[in-house]
Amino acid sequence: MDLPAFGCLVQELSCRAWALAFVGTFTSMLESRIERIGTALNRLDEEEGRVAMLSLMASAAMVGAARLHAVVDAALTTPFSHVDSDTVVKVLHLEAHRFRDAFKALAT
């Protein structure tokens, strides 16, 4: 978890508790967002896939999920037809798990 990015979120919201709630919502939505990306990739639905990836990438940047952001960024810079959906989804799940663990440590 990118602590400086989280610190910026705290400053923007003027409240650590609100920032923690925002990140909590982000983490609770991760699985469905990753599945949305996987479905779009498997269906070769480039528009839906790019929208889903851009959405996850933007929110990941806001909450300090730098590794999730990097995975999505790499997928977005690859021609859509060459993206290995299984690998992308697997790595996203791994990074989501790591982010959740880091968030739990931060929130306690």
mmCIF file of N, CA, C and O in Angstrom, residues 2-79:
data_model
loop_
_atom_site.group_PDB
_atom_site.id
_atom_site.type_symbol
_atom_site.label_atom_id
_atom_site.label_comp_id
_atom_site.label_asym_id
_atom_site.label_seq_id
_atom_site.Cartn_x
_atom_site.Cartn_y
_atom_site.Cartn_z
ATOM 1 N N ASP A 2 0.593 2.132 -0.903
ATOM 2 C CA ASP A 2 1.344 3.375 -1.043
ATOM 3 C C ASP A 2 0.840 4.364 0.018
ATOM 4 O O ASP A 2 -0.207 4.992 -0.152
ATOM 5 N N LEU A 3 1.596 4.475 1.114
ATOM 6 C CA LEU A 3 1.150 5.319 2.228
ATOM 7 C C LEU A 3 1.068 6.799 1.879
ATOM 8 O O LEU A 3 0.139 7.473 2.339
ATOM 9 N N PRO A 4 1.982 7.350 1.064
ATOM 10 C CA PRO A 4 1.819 8.757 0.677
ATOM 11 C C PRO A 4 0.504 9.012 -0.085
ATOM 12 O O PRO A 4 -0.141 10.037 0.123
ATOM 13 N N ALA A 5 0.106 8.069 -0.942
ATOM 14 C CA ALA A 5 -1.168 8.233 -1.660
ATOM 15 C C ALA A 5 -2.332 8.187 -0.682
ATOM 16 O O ALA A 5 -3.277 8.981 -0.790
ATOM 17 N N PHE A 6 -2.249 7.294 0.304
ATOM 18 C CA PHE A 6 -3.307 7.240 1.317
ATOM 19 C C PHE A 6 -3.321 8.536 2.114
ATOM 20 O O PHE A 6 -4.393 9.070 2.427
ATOM 21 N N GLY A 7 -2.144 9.076 2.425
ATOM 22 C CA GLY A 7 -2.068 10.345 3.139
ATOM 23 C C GLY A 7 -2.728 11.477 2.362
ATOM 24 O O GLY A 7 -3.410 12.329 2.943
ATOM 25 N N CYS A 8 -2.547 11.470 1.048
ATOM 26 C CA CYS A 8 -3.217 12.482 0.205
ATOM 27 C C CYS A 8 -4.724 12.327 0.279
ATOM 28 O O CYS A 8 -5.459 13.324 0.333
ATOM 29 N N LEU A 9 -5.191 11.088 0.279
ATOM 30 C CA LEU A 9 -6.636 10.839 0.384
ATOM 31 C C LEU A 9 -7.167 11.356 1.723
ATOM 32 O O LEU A 9 -8.221 11.997 1.774
ATOM 33 N N VAL A 10 -6.431 11.103 2.782
ATOM 34 C CA VAL A 10 -6.834 11.606 4.101
ATOM 35 C C VAL A 10 -6.933 13.127 4.068
ATOM 36 O O VAL A 10 -7.911 13.711 4.553
ATOM 37 N N GLN A 11 -5.953 13.774 3.479
ATOM 38 C CA GLN A 11 -5.966 15.237 3.390
ATOM 39 C C GLN A 11 -7.139 15.737 2.550
ATOM 40 O O GLN A 11 -7.806 16.695 2.913
ATOM 41 N N GLU A 12 -7.379 15.079 1.420
ATOM 42 C CA GLU A 12 -8.472 15.504 0.547
ATOM 43 C C GLU A 12 -9.828 15.370 1.225
ATOM 44 O O GLU A 12 -10.714 16.201 1.032
ATOM 45 N N LEU A 13 -9.988 14.317 2.015
ATOM 46 C CA LEU A 13 -11.270 14.085 2.694
ATOM 47 C C LEU A 13 -11.325 14.763 4.062
ATOM 48 O O LEU A 13 -12.373 14.783 4.698
ATOM 49 N N SER A 14 -10.193 15.270 4.518
ATOM 50 C CA SER A 14 -10.086 15.952 5.814
ATOM 51 C C SER A 14 -10.470 15.070 6.995
ATOM 52 O O SER A 14 -10.857 15.574 8.042
ATOM 53 N N CYS A 15 -10.348 13.749 6.796
ATOM 54 C CA CYS A 15 -10.726 12.856 7.888
ATOM 55 C C CYS A 15 -10.166 11.457 7.616
ATOM 56 O O CYS A 15 -10.487 10.842 6.588
ATOM 57 N N ARG A 16 -9.353 10.945 8.547
ATOM 58 C CA ARG A 16 -8.776 9.606 8.379
ATOM 59 C C ARG A 16 -9.866 8.540 8.351
ATOM 60 O O ARG A 16 -9.788 7.591 7.575
ATOM 61 N N ALA A 17 -10.882 8.693 9.171
ATOM 62 C CA ALA A 17 -11.956 7.696 9.220
ATOM 63 C C ALA A 17 -12.688 7.604 7.880
ATOM 64 O O ALA A 17 -13.041 6.516 7.428
ATOM 65 N N TRP A 18 -12.906 8.743 7.243
ATOM 66 C CA TRP A 18 -13.576 8.735 5.935
ATOM 67 C C TRP A 18 -12.683 8.087 4.883
ATOM 68 O O TRP A 18 -13.160 7.367 4.013
ATOM 69 N N ALA A 19 -11.380 8.357 4.968
ATOM 70 C CA ALA A 19 -10.444 7.739 4.027
ATOM 71 C C ALA A 19 -10.419 6.229 4.217
ATOM 72 O O ALA A 19 -10.426 5.471 3.241
ATOM 73 N N LEU A 20 -10.412 5.793 5.471
ATOM 74 C CA LEU A 20 -10.456 4.353 5.739
ATOM 75 C C LEU A 20 -11.745 3.726 5.217
ATOM 76 O O LEU A 20 -11.728 2.621 4.661
ATOM 77 N N ALA A 21 -12.858 4.424 5.363
ATOM 78 C CA ALA A 21 -14.132 3.922 4.843
ATOM 79 C C ALA A 21 -14.096 3.834 3.320
ATOM 80 O O ALA A 21 -14.587 2.861 2.727
ATOM 81 N N PHE A 22 -13.511 4.835 2.675
ATOM 82 C CA PHE A 22 -13.400 4.837 1.219
ATOM 83 C C PHE A 22 -12.563 3.651 0.751
ATOM 84 O O PHE A 22 -12.938 2.934 -0.183
ATOM 85 N N VAL A 23 -11.439 3.424 1.406
ATOM 86 C CA VAL A 23 -10.579 2.295 1.042
ATOM 87 C C VAL A 23 -11.292 0.976 1.348
ATOM 88 O O VAL A 23 -11.180 0.012 0.585
ATOM 89 N N GLY A 24 -12.051 0.936 2.430
ATOM 90 C CA GLY A 24 -12.825 -0.262 2.744
ATOM 91 C C GLY A 24 -13.830 -0.587 1.649
ATOM 92 O O GLY A 24 -13.997 -1.749 1.265
ATOM 93 N N THR A 25 -14.482 0.428 1.140
ATOM 94 C CA THR A 25 -15.422 0.227 0.027
ATOM 95 C C THR A 25 -14.670 -0.252 -1.207
ATOM 96 O O THR A 25 -15.117 -1.172 -1.904
ATOM 97 N N PHE A 26 -13.528 0.351 -1.484
ATOM 98 C CA PHE A 26 -12.702 -0.072 -2.612
ATOM 99 C C PHE A 26 -12.365 -1.560 -2.498
ATOM 100 O O PHE A 26 -12.521 -2.314 -3.458
ATOM 101 N N THR A 27 -11.910 -1.989 -1.325
ATOM 102 C CA THR A 27 -11.523 -3.392 -1.157
ATOM 103 C C THR A 27 -12.725 -4.321 -1.274
ATOM 104 O O THR A 27 -12.609 -5.410 -1.825
ATOM 105 N N SER A 28 -13.870 -3.889 -0.786
ATOM 106 C CA SER A 28 -15.054 -4.760 -0.868
ATOM 107 C C SER A 28 -15.541 -4.941 -2.305
ATOM 108 O O SER A 28 -16.200 -5.926 -2.612
ATOM 109 N N MET A 29 -15.185 -4.011 -3.169
ATOM 110 C CA MET A 29 -15.614 -4.088 -4.570
ATOM 111 C C MET A 29 -14.572 -4.729 -5.489
ATOM 112 O O MET A 29 -14.840 -4.954 -6.680
ATOM 113 N N LEU A 30 -13.399 -5.038 -4.959
ATOM 114 C CA LEU A 30 -12.316 -5.532 -5.806
ATOM 115 C C LEU A 30 -12.676 -6.801 -6.574
ATOM 116 O O LEU A 30 -12.419 -6.894 -7.773
ATOM 117 N N GLU A 31 -13.242 -7.762 -5.909
ATOM 118 C CA GLU A 31 -13.536 -9.035 -6.582
ATOM 119 C C GLU A 31 -14.464 -8.844 -7.772
ATOM 120 O O GLU A 31 -14.209 -9.374 -8.854
ATOM 121 N N SER A 32 -15.523 -8.077 -7.585
ATOM 122 C CA SER A 32 -16.468 -7.878 -8.690
ATOM 123 C C SER A 32 -15.823 -7.073 -9.820
ATOM 124 O O SER A 32 -16.097 -7.322 -11.003
ATOM 125 N N ARG A 33 -14.959 -6.156 -9.477
ATOM 126 C CA ARG A 33 -14.279 -5.359 -10.510
ATOM 127 C C ARG A 33 -13.294 -6.224 -11.303
ATOM 128 O O ARG A 33 -13.185 -6.097 -12.525
ATOM 129 N N ILE A 34 -12.601 -7.101 -10.622
ATOM 130 C CA ILE A 34 -11.671 -8.003 -11.306
ATOM 131 C C ILE A 34 -12.450 -8.970 -12.201
ATOM 132 O O ILE A 34 -12.037 -9.242 -13.338
ATOM 133 N N GLU A 35 -13.546 -9.479 -11.701
ATOM 134 C CA GLU A 35 -14.364 -10.388 -12.512
ATOM 135 C C GLU A 35 -14.909 -9.671 -13.745
ATOM 136 O O GLU A 35 -14.984 -10.257 -14.830
ATOM 137 N N ARG A 36 -15.274 -8.425 -13.597
ATOM 138 C CA ARG A 36 -15.758 -7.634 -14.743
ATOM 139 C C ARG A 36 -14.664 -7.526 -15.809
ATOM 140 O O ARG A 36 -14.930 -7.662 -17.010
ATOM 141 N N ILE A 37 -13.450 -7.296 -15.371
ATOM 142 C CA ILE A 37 -12.324 -7.228 -16.303
ATOM 143 C C ILE A 37 -12.117 -8.576 -16.976
ATOM 144 O O ILE A 37 -11.960 -8.659 -18.200
ATOM 145 N N GLY A 38 -12.115 -9.640 -16.190
ATOM 146 C CA GLY A 38 -11.921 -10.981 -16.746
ATOM 147 C C GLY A 38 -12.984 -11.353 -17.757
ATOM 148 O O GLY A 38 -12.677 -11.906 -18.826
ATOM 149 N N THR A 39 -14.228 -11.039 -17.453
ATOM 150 C CA THR A 39 -15.322 -11.330 -18.376
ATOM 151 C C THR A 39 -15.152 -10.572 -19.682
ATOM 152 O O THR A 39 -15.309 -11.134 -20.772
ATOM 153 N N ALA A 40 -14.818 -9.305 -19.586
ATOM 154 C CA ALA A 40 -14.625 -8.494 -20.795
ATOM 155 C C ALA A 40 -13.458 -9.029 -21.620
ATOM 156 O O ALA A 40 -13.561 -9.111 -22.858
ATOM 157 N N LEU A 41 -12.374 -9.399 -20.970
ATOM 158 C CA LEU A 41 -11.228 -9.933 -21.699
ATOM 159 C C LEU A 41 -11.588 -11.247 -22.393
ATOM 160 O O LEU A 41 -11.230 -11.458 -23.553
ATOM 161 N N ASN A 42 -12.283 -12.114 -21.683
ATOM 162 C CA ASN A 42 -12.665 -13.407 -22.265
ATOM 163 C C ASN A 42 -13.628 -13.257 -23.436
ATOM 164 O O ASN A 42 -13.602 -14.057 -24.370
ATOM 165 N N ARG A 43 -14.464 -12.257 -23.379
ATOM 166 C CA ARG A 43 -15.425 -12.007 -24.465
ATOM 167 C C ARG A 43 -14.835 -11.145 -25.581
ATOM 168 O O ARG A 43 -15.507 -10.852 -26.557
ATOM 169 N N LEU A 44 -13.586 -10.727 -25.391
ATOM 170 C CA LEU A 44 -12.914 -9.822 -26.322
ATOM 171 C C LEU A 44 -13.715 -8.541 -26.528
ATOM 172 O O LEU A 44 -13.739 -7.962 -27.609
ATOM 173 N N ASP A 45 -14.338 -8.102 -25.430
ATOM 174 C CA ASP A 45 -15.111 -6.860 -25.436
ATOM 175 C C ASP A 45 -14.169 -5.731 -25.028
ATOM 176 O O ASP A 45 -14.033 -5.394 -23.844
ATOM 177 N N GLU A 46 -13.507 -5.174 -26.025
ATOM 178 C CA GLU A 46 -12.462 -4.189 -25.755
ATOM 179 C C GLU A 46 -12.992 -2.947 -25.043
ATOM 180 O O GLU A 46 -12.375 -2.456 -24.101
ATOM 181 N N GLU A 47 -14.131 -2.451 -25.468
ATOM 182 C CA GLU A 47 -14.663 -1.237 -24.832
ATOM 183 C C GLU A 47 -14.965 -1.474 -23.358
ATOM 184 O O GLU A 47 -14.547 -0.696 -22.494
ATOM 185 N N GLU A 48 -15.674 -2.541 -23.052
ATOM 186 C CA GLU A 48 -16.003 -2.851 -21.652
ATOM 187 C C GLU A 48 -14.731 -3.120 -20.847
ATOM 188 O O GLU A 48 -14.599 -2.681 -19.698
ATOM 189 N N GLY A 49 -13.804 -3.841 -21.443
ATOM 190 C CA GLY A 49 -12.555 -4.152 -20.747
ATOM 191 C C GLY A 49 -11.759 -2.906 -20.416
ATOM 192 O O GLY A 49 -11.267 -2.750 -19.303
ATOM 193 N N ARG A 50 -11.660 -2.013 -21.370
ATOM 194 C CA ARG A 50 -10.898 -0.782 -21.134
ATOM 195 C C ARG A 50 -11.589 0.108 -20.100
ATOM 196 O O ARG A 50 -10.936 0.692 -19.246
ATOM 197 N N VAL A 51 -12.912 0.200 -20.174
ATOM 198 C CA VAL A 51 -13.652 0.990 -19.183
ATOM 199 C C VAL A 51 -13.443 0.412 -17.784
ATOM 200 O O VAL A 51 -13.159 1.143 -16.822
ATOM 201 N N ALA A 52 -13.569 -0.911 -17.660
ATOM 202 C CA ALA A 52 -13.399 -1.560 -16.355
ATOM 203 C C ALA A 52 -11.980 -1.384 -15.829
ATOM 204 O O ALA A 52 -11.768 -1.120 -14.637
ATOM 205 N N MET A 53 -10.999 -1.514 -16.723
ATOM 206 C CA MET A 53 -9.606 -1.363 -16.299
ATOM 207 C C MET A 53 -9.277 0.081 -15.919
ATOM 208 O O MET A 53 -8.606 0.327 -14.916
ATOM 209 N N LEU A 54 -9.762 1.030 -16.705
ATOM 210 C CA LEU A 54 -9.519 2.440 -16.371
ATOM 211 C C LEU A 54 -10.162 2.814 -15.035
ATOM 212 O O LEU A 54 -9.578 3.558 -14.236
ATOM 213 N N SER A 55 -11.342 2.296 -14.789
ATOM 214 C CA SER A 55 -12.028 2.567 -13.525
ATOM 215 C C SER A 55 -11.232 2.018 -12.347
ATOM 216 O O SER A 55 -11.018 2.706 -11.341
ATOM 217 N N LEU A 56 -10.775 0.767 -12.476
ATOM 218 C CA LEU A 56 -9.985 0.174 -11.397
ATOM 219 C C LEU A 56 -8.662 0.906 -11.231
ATOM 220 O O LEU A 56 -8.232 1.180 -10.113
ATOM 221 N N MET A 57 -8.036 1.262 -12.330
ATOM 222 C CA MET A 57 -6.749 1.945 -12.263
ATOM 223 C C MET A 57 -6.874 3.301 -11.556
ATOM 224 O O MET A 57 -6.047 3.656 -10.708
ATOM 225 N N ALA A 58 -7.912 4.053 -11.882
ATOM 226 C CA ALA A 58 -8.096 5.374 -11.266
ATOM 227 C C ALA A 58 -8.346 5.252 -9.767
ATOM 228 O O ALA A 58 -7.742 5.982 -8.966
ATOM 229 N N SER A 59 -9.228 4.347 -9.384
ATOM 230 C CA SER A 59 -9.521 4.215 -7.959
ATOM 231 C C SER A 59 -8.343 3.605 -7.210
ATOM 232 O O SER A 59 -8.084 3.960 -6.056
ATOM 233 N N ALA A 60 -7.596 2.717 -7.851
ATOM 234 C CA ALA A 60 -6.405 2.148 -7.215
ATOM 235 C C ALA A 60 -5.385 3.250 -6.918
ATOM 236 O O ALA A 60 -4.760 3.252 -5.856
ATOM 237 N N ALA A 61 -5.242 4.179 -7.834
ATOM 238 C CA ALA A 61 -4.321 5.296 -7.608
ATOM 239 C C ALA A 61 -4.770 6.137 -6.419
ATOM 240 O O ALA A 61 -3.947 6.573 -5.608
ATOM 241 N N MET A 62 -6.071 6.363 -6.309
ATOM 242 C CA MET A 62 -6.589 7.196 -5.212
ATOM 243 C C MET A 62 -6.347 6.580 -3.849
ATOM 244 O O MET A 62 -6.085 7.294 -2.880
ATOM 245 N N VAL A 63 -6.471 5.243 -3.737
ATOM 246 C CA VAL A 63 -6.356 4.594 -2.431
ATOM 247 C C VAL A 63 -4.947 4.110 -2.118
ATOM 248 O O VAL A 63 -4.692 3.606 -1.033
ATOM 249 N N GLY A 64 -4.036 4.237 -3.079
ATOM 250 C CA GLY A 64 -2.666 3.808 -2.826
ATOM 251 C C GLY A 64 -2.395 2.356 -3.164
ATOM 252 O O GLY A 64 -1.458 1.760 -2.645
ATOM 253 N N ALA A 65 -3.197 1.789 -4.044
ATOM 254 C CA ALA A 65 -2.988 0.410 -4.486
ATOM 255 C C ALA A 65 -2.077 0.422 -5.713
ATOM 256 O O ALA A 65 -2.496 0.134 -6.838
ATOM 257 N N ALA A 66 -0.819 0.769 -5.481
ATOM 258 C CA ALA A 66 0.125 1.002 -6.577
ATOM 259 C C ALA A 66 0.369 -0.239 -7.414
ATOM 260 O O ALA A 66 0.490 -0.155 -8.640
ATOM 261 N N ARG A 67 0.419 -1.397 -6.792
ATOM 262 C CA ARG A 67 0.692 -2.617 -7.555
ATOM 263 C C ARG A 67 -0.500 -3.005 -8.413
ATOM 264 O O ARG A 67 -0.328 -3.455 -9.545
ATOM 265 N N LEU A 68 -1.706 -2.831 -7.907
ATOM 266 C CA LEU A 68 -2.895 -3.061 -8.729
ATOM 267 C C LEU A 68 -2.896 -2.097 -9.914
ATOM 268 O O LEU A 68 -3.165 -2.479 -11.050
ATOM 269 N N HIS A 69 -2.593 -0.852 -9.625
ATOM 270 C CA HIS A 69 -2.517 0.169 -10.665
ATOM 271 C C HIS A 69 -1.526 -0.256 -11.749
ATOM 272 O O HIS A 69 -1.811 -0.160 -12.946
ATOM 273 N N ALA A 70 -0.363 -0.743 -11.347
ATOM 274 C CA ALA A 70 0.683 -1.131 -12.299
ATOM 275 C C ALA A 70 0.249 -2.310 -13.170
ATOM 276 O O ALA A 70 0.534 -2.326 -14.374
ATOM 277 N N VAL A 71 -0.434 -3.279 -12.588
ATOM 278 C CA VAL A 71 -0.903 -4.434 -13.365
ATOM 279 C C VAL A 71 -1.901 -3.984 -14.424
ATOM 280 O O VAL A 71 -1.819 -4.388 -15.591
ATOM 281 N N VAL A 72 -2.841 -3.150 -14.022
ATOM 282 C CA VAL A 72 -3.844 -2.661 -14.973
ATOM 283 C C VAL A 72 -3.183 -1.799 -16.043
ATOM 284 O O VAL A 72 -3.497 -1.923 -17.237
ATOM 285 N N ASP A 73 -2.257 -0.959 -15.640
ATOM 286 C CA ASP A 73 -1.563 -0.109 -16.600
ATOM 287 C C ASP A 73 -0.836 -0.954 -17.646
ATOM 288 O O ASP A 73 -0.887 -0.653 -18.845
ATOM 289 N N ALA A 74 -0.181 -2.021 -17.213
ATOM 290 C CA ALA A 74 0.516 -2.908 -18.150
ATOM 291 C C ALA A 74 -0.468 -3.562 -19.115
ATOM 292 O O ALA A 74 -0.193 -3.670 -20.313
ATOM 293 N N ALA A 75 -1.621 -3.984 -18.605
ATOM 294 C CA ALA A 75 -2.635 -4.603 -19.470
ATOM 295 C C ALA A 75 -3.168 -3.597 -20.483
ATOM 296 O O ALA A 75 -3.408 -3.939 -21.644
ATOM 297 N N LEU A 76 -3.334 -2.363 -20.052
ATOM 298 C CA LEU A 76 -3.859 -1.336 -20.947
ATOM 299 C C LEU A 76 -2.866 -0.945 -22.044
ATOM 300 O O LEU A 76 -3.287 -0.499 -23.113
ATOM 301 N N THR A 77 -1.598 -1.112 -21.789
ATOM 302 C CA THR A 77 -0.602 -0.746 -22.795
ATOM 303 C C THR A 77 -0.308 -1.889 -23.763
ATOM 304 O O THR A 77 0.453 -1.716 -24.710
ATOM 305 N N THR A 78 -0.927 -3.031 -23.523
ATOM 306 C CA THR A 78 -0.792 -4.191 -24.411
ATOM 307 C C THR A 78 -1.967 -4.193 -25.376
ATOM 308 O O THR A 78 -3.096 -3.926 -24.954
ATOM 309 N N PRO A 79 -1.738 -4.481 -26.647
ATOM 310 C CA PRO A 79 -2.889 -4.583 -27.560
ATOM 311 C C PRO A 79 -3.923 -5.568 -26.994
ATOM 312 O O PRO A 79 -3.564 -6.651 -26.518
#
